[in-house]
Tab-separated table of C-alpha atoms in Angstrom:
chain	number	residue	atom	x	y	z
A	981	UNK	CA	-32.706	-36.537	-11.733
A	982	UNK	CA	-31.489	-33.708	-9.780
A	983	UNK	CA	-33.616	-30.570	-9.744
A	984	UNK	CA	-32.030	-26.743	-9.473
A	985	UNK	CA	-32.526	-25.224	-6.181
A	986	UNK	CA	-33.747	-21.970	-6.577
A	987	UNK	CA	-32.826	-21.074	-2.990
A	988	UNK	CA	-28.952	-21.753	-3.411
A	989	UNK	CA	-29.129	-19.634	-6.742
A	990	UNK	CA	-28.652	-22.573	-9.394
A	991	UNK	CA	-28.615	-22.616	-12.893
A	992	UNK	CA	-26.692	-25.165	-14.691
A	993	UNK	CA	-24.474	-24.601	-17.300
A	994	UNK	CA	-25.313	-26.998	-20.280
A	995	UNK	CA	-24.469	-25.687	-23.603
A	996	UNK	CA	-21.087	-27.175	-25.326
A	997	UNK	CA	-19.895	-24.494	-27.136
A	998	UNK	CA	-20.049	-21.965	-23.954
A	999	UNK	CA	-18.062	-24.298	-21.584
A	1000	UNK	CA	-15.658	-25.366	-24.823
A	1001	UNK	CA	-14.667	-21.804	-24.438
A	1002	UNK	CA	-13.891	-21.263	-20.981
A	1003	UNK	CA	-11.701	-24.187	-20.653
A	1004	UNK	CA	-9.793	-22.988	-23.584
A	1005	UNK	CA	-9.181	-19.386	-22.593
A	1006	UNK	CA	-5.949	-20.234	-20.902
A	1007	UNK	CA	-4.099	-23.188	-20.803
A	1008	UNK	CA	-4.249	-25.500	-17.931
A	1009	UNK	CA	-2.435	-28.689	-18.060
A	1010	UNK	CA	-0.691	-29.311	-14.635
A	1011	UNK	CA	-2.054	-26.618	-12.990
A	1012	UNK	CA	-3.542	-26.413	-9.763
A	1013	UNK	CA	-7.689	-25.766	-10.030
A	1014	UNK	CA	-10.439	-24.476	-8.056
A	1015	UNK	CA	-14.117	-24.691	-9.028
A	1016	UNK	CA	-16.710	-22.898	-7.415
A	1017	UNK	CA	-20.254	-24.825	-7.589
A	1018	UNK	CA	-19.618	-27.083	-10.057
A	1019	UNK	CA	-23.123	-28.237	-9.957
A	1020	UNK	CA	-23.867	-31.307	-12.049
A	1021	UNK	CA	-20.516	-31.414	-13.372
A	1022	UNK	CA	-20.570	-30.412	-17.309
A	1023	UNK	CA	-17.407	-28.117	-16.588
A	1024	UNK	CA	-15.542	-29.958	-14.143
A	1025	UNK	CA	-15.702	-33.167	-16.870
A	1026	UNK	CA	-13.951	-30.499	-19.650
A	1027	UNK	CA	-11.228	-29.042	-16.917
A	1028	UNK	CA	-10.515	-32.788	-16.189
A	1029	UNK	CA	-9.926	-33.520	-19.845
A	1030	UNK	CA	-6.863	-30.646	-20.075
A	1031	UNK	CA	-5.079	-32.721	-17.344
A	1032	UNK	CA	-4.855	-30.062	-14.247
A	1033	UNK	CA	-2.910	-31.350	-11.307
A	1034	UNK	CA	-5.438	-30.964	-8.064
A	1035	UNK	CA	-9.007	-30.207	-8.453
A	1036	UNK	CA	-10.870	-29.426	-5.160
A	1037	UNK	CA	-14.100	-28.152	-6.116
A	1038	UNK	CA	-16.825	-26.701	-3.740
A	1039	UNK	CA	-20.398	-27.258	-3.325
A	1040	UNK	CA	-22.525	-26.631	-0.695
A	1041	UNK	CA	-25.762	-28.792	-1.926
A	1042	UNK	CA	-25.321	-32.700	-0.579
A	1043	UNK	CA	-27.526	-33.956	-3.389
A	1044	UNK	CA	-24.760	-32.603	-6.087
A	1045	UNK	CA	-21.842	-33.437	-3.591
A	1046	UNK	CA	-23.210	-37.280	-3.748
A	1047	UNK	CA	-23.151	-37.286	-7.593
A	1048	UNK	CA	-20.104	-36.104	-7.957
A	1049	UNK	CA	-18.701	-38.277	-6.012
A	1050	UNK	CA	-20.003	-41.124	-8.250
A	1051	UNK	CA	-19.014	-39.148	-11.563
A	1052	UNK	CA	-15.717	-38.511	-10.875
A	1053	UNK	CA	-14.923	-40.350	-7.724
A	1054	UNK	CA	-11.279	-39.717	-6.570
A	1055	UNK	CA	-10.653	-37.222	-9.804
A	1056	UNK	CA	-11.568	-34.366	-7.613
A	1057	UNK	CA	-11.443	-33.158	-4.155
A	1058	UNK	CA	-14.852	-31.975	-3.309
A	1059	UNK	CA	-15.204	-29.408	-0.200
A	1060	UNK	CA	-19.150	-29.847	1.040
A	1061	UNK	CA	-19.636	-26.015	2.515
A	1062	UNK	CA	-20.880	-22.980	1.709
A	1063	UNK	CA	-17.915	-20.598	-0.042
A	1064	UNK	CA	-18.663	-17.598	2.479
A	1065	UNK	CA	-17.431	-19.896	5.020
A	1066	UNK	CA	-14.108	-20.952	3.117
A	1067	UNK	CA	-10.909	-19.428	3.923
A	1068	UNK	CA	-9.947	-19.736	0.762
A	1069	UNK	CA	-6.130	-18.952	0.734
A	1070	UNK	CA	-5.615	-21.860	3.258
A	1071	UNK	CA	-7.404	-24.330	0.170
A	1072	UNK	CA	-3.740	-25.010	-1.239
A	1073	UNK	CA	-0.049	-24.828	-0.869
A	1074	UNK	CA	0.348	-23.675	-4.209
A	1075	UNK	CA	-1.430	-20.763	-6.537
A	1076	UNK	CA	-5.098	-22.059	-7.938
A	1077	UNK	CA	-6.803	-21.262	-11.224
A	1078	UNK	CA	-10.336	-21.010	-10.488
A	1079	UNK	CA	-13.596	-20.956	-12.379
A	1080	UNK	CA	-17.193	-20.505	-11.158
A	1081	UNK	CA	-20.476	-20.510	-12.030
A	1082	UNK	CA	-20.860	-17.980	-9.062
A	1083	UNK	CA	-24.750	-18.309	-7.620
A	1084	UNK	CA	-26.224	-14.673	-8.244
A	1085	UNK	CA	-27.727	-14.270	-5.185
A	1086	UNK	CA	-24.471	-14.260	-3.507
A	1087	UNK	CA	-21.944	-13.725	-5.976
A	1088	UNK	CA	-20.642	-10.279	-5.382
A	1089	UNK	CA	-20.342	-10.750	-1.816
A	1090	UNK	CA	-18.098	-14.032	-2.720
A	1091	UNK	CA	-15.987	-11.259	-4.972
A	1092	UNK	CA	-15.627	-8.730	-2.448
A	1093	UNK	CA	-14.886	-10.994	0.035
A	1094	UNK	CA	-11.586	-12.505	-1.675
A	1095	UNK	CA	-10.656	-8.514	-2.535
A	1096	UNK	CA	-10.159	-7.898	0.753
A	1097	UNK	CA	-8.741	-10.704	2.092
A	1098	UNK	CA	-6.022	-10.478	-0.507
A	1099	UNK	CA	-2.643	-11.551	1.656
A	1100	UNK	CA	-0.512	-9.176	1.176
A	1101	UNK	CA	2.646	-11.969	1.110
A	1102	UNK	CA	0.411	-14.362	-0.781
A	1103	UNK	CA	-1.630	-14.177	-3.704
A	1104	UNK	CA	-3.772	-17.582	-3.846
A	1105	UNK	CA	-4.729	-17.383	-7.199
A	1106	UNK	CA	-3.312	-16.715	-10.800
A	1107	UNK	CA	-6.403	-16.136	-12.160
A	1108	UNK	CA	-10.460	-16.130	-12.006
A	1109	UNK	CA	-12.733	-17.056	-14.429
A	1110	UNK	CA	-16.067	-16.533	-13.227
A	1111	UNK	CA	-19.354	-16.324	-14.220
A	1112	UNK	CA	-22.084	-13.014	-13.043
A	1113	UNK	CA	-25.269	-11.607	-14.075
A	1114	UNK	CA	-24.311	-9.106	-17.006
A	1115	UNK	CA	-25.667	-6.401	-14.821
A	1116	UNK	CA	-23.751	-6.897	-11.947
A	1117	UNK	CA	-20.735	-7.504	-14.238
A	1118	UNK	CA	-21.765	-4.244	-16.435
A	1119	UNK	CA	-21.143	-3.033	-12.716
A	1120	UNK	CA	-17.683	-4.529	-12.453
A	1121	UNK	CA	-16.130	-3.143	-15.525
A	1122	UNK	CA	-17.720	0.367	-15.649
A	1123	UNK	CA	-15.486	3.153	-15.781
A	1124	UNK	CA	-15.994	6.309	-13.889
A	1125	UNK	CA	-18.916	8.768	-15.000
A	1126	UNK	CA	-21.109	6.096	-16.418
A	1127	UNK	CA	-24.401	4.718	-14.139
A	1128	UNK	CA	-22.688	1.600	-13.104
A	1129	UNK	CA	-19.740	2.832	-11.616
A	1130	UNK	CA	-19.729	2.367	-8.284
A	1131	UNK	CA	-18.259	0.860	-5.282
A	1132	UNK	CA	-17.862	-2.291	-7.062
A	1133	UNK	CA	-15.376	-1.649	-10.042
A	1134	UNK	CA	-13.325	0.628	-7.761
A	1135	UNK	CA	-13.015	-2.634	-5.190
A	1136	UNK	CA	-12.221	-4.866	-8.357
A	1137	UNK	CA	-10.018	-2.131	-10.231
A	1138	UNK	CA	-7.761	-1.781	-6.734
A	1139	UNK	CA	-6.454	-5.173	-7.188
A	1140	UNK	CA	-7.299	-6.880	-10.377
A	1141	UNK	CA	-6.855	-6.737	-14.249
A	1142	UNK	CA	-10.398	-7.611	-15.566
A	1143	UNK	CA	-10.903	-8.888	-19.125
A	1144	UNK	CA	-14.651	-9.233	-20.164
A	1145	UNK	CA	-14.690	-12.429	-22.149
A	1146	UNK	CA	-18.486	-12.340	-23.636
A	1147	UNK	CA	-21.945	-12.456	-22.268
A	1148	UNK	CA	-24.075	-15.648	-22.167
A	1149	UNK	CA	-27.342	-16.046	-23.563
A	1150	UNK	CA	-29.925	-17.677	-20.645
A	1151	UNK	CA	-30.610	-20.235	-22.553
A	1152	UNK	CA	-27.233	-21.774	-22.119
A	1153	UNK	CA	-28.345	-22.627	-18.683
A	1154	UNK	CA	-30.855	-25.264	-17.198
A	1155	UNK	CA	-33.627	-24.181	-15.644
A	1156	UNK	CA	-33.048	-20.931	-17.871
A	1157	UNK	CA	-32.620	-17.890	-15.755
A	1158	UNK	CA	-34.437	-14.520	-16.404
A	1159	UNK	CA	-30.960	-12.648	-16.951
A	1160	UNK	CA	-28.219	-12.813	-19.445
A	1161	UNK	CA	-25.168	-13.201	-17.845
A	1162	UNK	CA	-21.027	-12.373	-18.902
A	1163	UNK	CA	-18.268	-14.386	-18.302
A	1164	UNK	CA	-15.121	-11.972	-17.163
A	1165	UNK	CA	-11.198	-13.536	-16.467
A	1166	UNK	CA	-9.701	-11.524	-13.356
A	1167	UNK	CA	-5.588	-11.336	-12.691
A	1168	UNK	CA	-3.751	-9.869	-9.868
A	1169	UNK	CA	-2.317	-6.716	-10.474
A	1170	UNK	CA	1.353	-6.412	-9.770
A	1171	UNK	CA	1.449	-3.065	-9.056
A	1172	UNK	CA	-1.367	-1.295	-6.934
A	1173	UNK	CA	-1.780	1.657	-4.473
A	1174	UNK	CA	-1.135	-0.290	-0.771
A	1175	UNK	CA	-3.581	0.473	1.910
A	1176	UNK	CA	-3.079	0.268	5.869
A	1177	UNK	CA	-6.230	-2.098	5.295
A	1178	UNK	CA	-7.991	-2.819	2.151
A	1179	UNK	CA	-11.110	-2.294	4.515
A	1180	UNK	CA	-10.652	1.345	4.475
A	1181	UNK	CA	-10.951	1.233	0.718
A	1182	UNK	CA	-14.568	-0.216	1.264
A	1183	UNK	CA	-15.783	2.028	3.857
A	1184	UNK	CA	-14.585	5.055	1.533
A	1185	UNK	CA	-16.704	3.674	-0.943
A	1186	UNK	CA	-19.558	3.048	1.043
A	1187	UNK	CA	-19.878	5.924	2.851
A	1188	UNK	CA	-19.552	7.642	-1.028
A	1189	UNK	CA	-22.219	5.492	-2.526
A	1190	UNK	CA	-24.650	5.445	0.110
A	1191	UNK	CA	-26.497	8.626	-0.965
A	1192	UNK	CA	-24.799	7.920	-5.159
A	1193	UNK	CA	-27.596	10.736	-6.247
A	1194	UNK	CA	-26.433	13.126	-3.933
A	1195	UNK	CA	-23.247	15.835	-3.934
A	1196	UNK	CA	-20.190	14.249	-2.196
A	1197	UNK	CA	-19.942	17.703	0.326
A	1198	UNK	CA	-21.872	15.640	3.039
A	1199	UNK	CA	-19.842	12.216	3.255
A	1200	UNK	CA	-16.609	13.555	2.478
A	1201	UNK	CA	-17.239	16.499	5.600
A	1202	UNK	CA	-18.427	13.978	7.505
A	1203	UNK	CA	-15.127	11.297	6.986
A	1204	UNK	CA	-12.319	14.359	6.956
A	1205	UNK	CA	-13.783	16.034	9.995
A	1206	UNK	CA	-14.989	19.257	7.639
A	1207	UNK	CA	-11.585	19.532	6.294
A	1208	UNK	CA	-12.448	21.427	3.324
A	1209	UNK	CA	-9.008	22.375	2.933
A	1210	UNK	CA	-8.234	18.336	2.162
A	1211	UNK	CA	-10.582	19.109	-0.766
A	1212	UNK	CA	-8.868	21.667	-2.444
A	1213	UNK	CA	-5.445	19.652	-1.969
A	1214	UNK	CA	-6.635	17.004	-3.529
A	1215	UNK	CA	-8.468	18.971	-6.707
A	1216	UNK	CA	-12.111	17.251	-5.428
A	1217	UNK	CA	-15.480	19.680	-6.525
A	1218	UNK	CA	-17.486	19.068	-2.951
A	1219	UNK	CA	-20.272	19.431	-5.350
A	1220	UNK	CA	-19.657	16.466	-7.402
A	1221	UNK	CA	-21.502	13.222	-7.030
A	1222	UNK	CA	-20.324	9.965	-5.672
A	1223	UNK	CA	-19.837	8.436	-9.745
A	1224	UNK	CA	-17.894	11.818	-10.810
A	1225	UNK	CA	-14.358	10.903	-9.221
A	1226	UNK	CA	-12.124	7.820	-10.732
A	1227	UNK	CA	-10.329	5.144	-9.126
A	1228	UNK	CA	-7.146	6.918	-8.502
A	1229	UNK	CA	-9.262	9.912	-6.765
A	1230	UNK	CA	-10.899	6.888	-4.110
A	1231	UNK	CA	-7.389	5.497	-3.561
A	1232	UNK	CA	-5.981	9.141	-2.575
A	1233	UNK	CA	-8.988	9.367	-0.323
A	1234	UNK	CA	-8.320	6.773	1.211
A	1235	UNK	CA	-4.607	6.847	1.912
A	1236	UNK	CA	-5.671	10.621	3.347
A	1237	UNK	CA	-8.424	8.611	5.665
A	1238	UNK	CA	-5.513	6.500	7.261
A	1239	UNK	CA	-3.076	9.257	7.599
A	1240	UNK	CA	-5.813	10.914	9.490
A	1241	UNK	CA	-6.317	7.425	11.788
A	1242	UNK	CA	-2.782	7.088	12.503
């Protein structure tokens, strides 16, 4: 019997109905697929029943990689590594669907990690379906002016459509966690404001969202060399706070940050 690790973040997804309903929220015969800690394999056996084309998963714990390996022997390509350390857009010639069960402890810095690395010439993926805590994906999909917007819907909203599907009750998962979590689809947006570096977008935000209580006067000073003038070009209240000013407001700020750079 294999037993959750609670040091890797696991919780097993077990109930029917839930994983009926993410391998039926797009079609994926012949496609390509991805799945991130697949864990004792109660998705992967579903995806394999819509008849994808390849299927590498990843899993970092050995225990799980070794019964994989004798549930679906040569069904599946299974990676052995932590995700952090995957560069993920070298995984495949071809665009991947991917799912995941992402482990809460690290599953943000999995998300911002594949924002930023975004190829410019290549998009890796068609879509993500992944699985958060609801808070942090409350935090994902908050709009501006609300007490979850922050740094990371403005990373997410750059680049990606995000659909919340539903939330998941705990007790869909084995051991049961202590949080309710939401399932949310991601797809590459088309058409987005282009950065020198998508890095600048995330120092913008940091810097913002470091002091989120406080006015913006001191970070936004202290990134436009006390340019107040930049301010009033750009229609920004120095006395707002960091959750006051929407997406497009961040991506102006930014664009202004590398024009002062270059």
């Amino acid at each position: 019997m294999i037993k959750a690790k609670k040091s890797l973040g696991q919780n097993f997804l077990i109930d029917q109905n839930i994983i009926n309903k993410i391998v039926n929220l797009i079609n994926i015969k012949g496609k390509n697929i991805l799945e991130i800690g697949p864990g004792t394999g109660n998705l992967t056996k579903k995806i394999l029943e819509k008849k994808p084309g390849n299927f590498i998963v990843i899993e970092k714990d050995f225990n799980l990689v070794k019964l994989l390996k004798e549930k679906f022997n040569k069904k599946i390509e299974i990676i052995n590594d932590d995700i952090l350390n995957v560069e993920e857009d070298s995984l495949h010639d071809n665009i991947l669907t991917v799912y995941g069960n992402l482990p809460y402890n690290i599953s943000t810095e999995i998300l911002i990690k594949w924002i930023l690395n975004i190829n410019k010439k290549k998009i890796w993926f068609d879509c993500l379906i992944l699985m958060f805590q609801k808070e942090v994906a409350d935090r994902i999909i908050s709009e501006f002016d609300t007490k979850n917007y922050g740094r990371l819907a403005i990373l997410a909203n750059w680049r990606l459509k995000i659909k919340k599907i539903c939330d998941i009750s705990s007790s869909c998962f084995t051991p049961k966690p202590k949080v309710e979590s939401s399932l949310l689809l991601f797809e590459p947006k088309i058409n987005f404001v282009k950065f020198q570096s998508p890095k600048h977008l995330e120092k913008i935000t940091r810097v913002f969202f470091m002091h989120r209580r406080k006015m913006i006067k001191k970070p936004f000073l202290s990134l436009f060399n006390n340019n107040k003038k930049l301010a009033s070009k750009l229609g920004i209240n120095l006395e707002l706070r960091p959750q006051n000013l929407d997406f497009d407001t961040y991506f102006k700020l930014t664009k202004e940050y590398e024009s002062l750079r270059s």
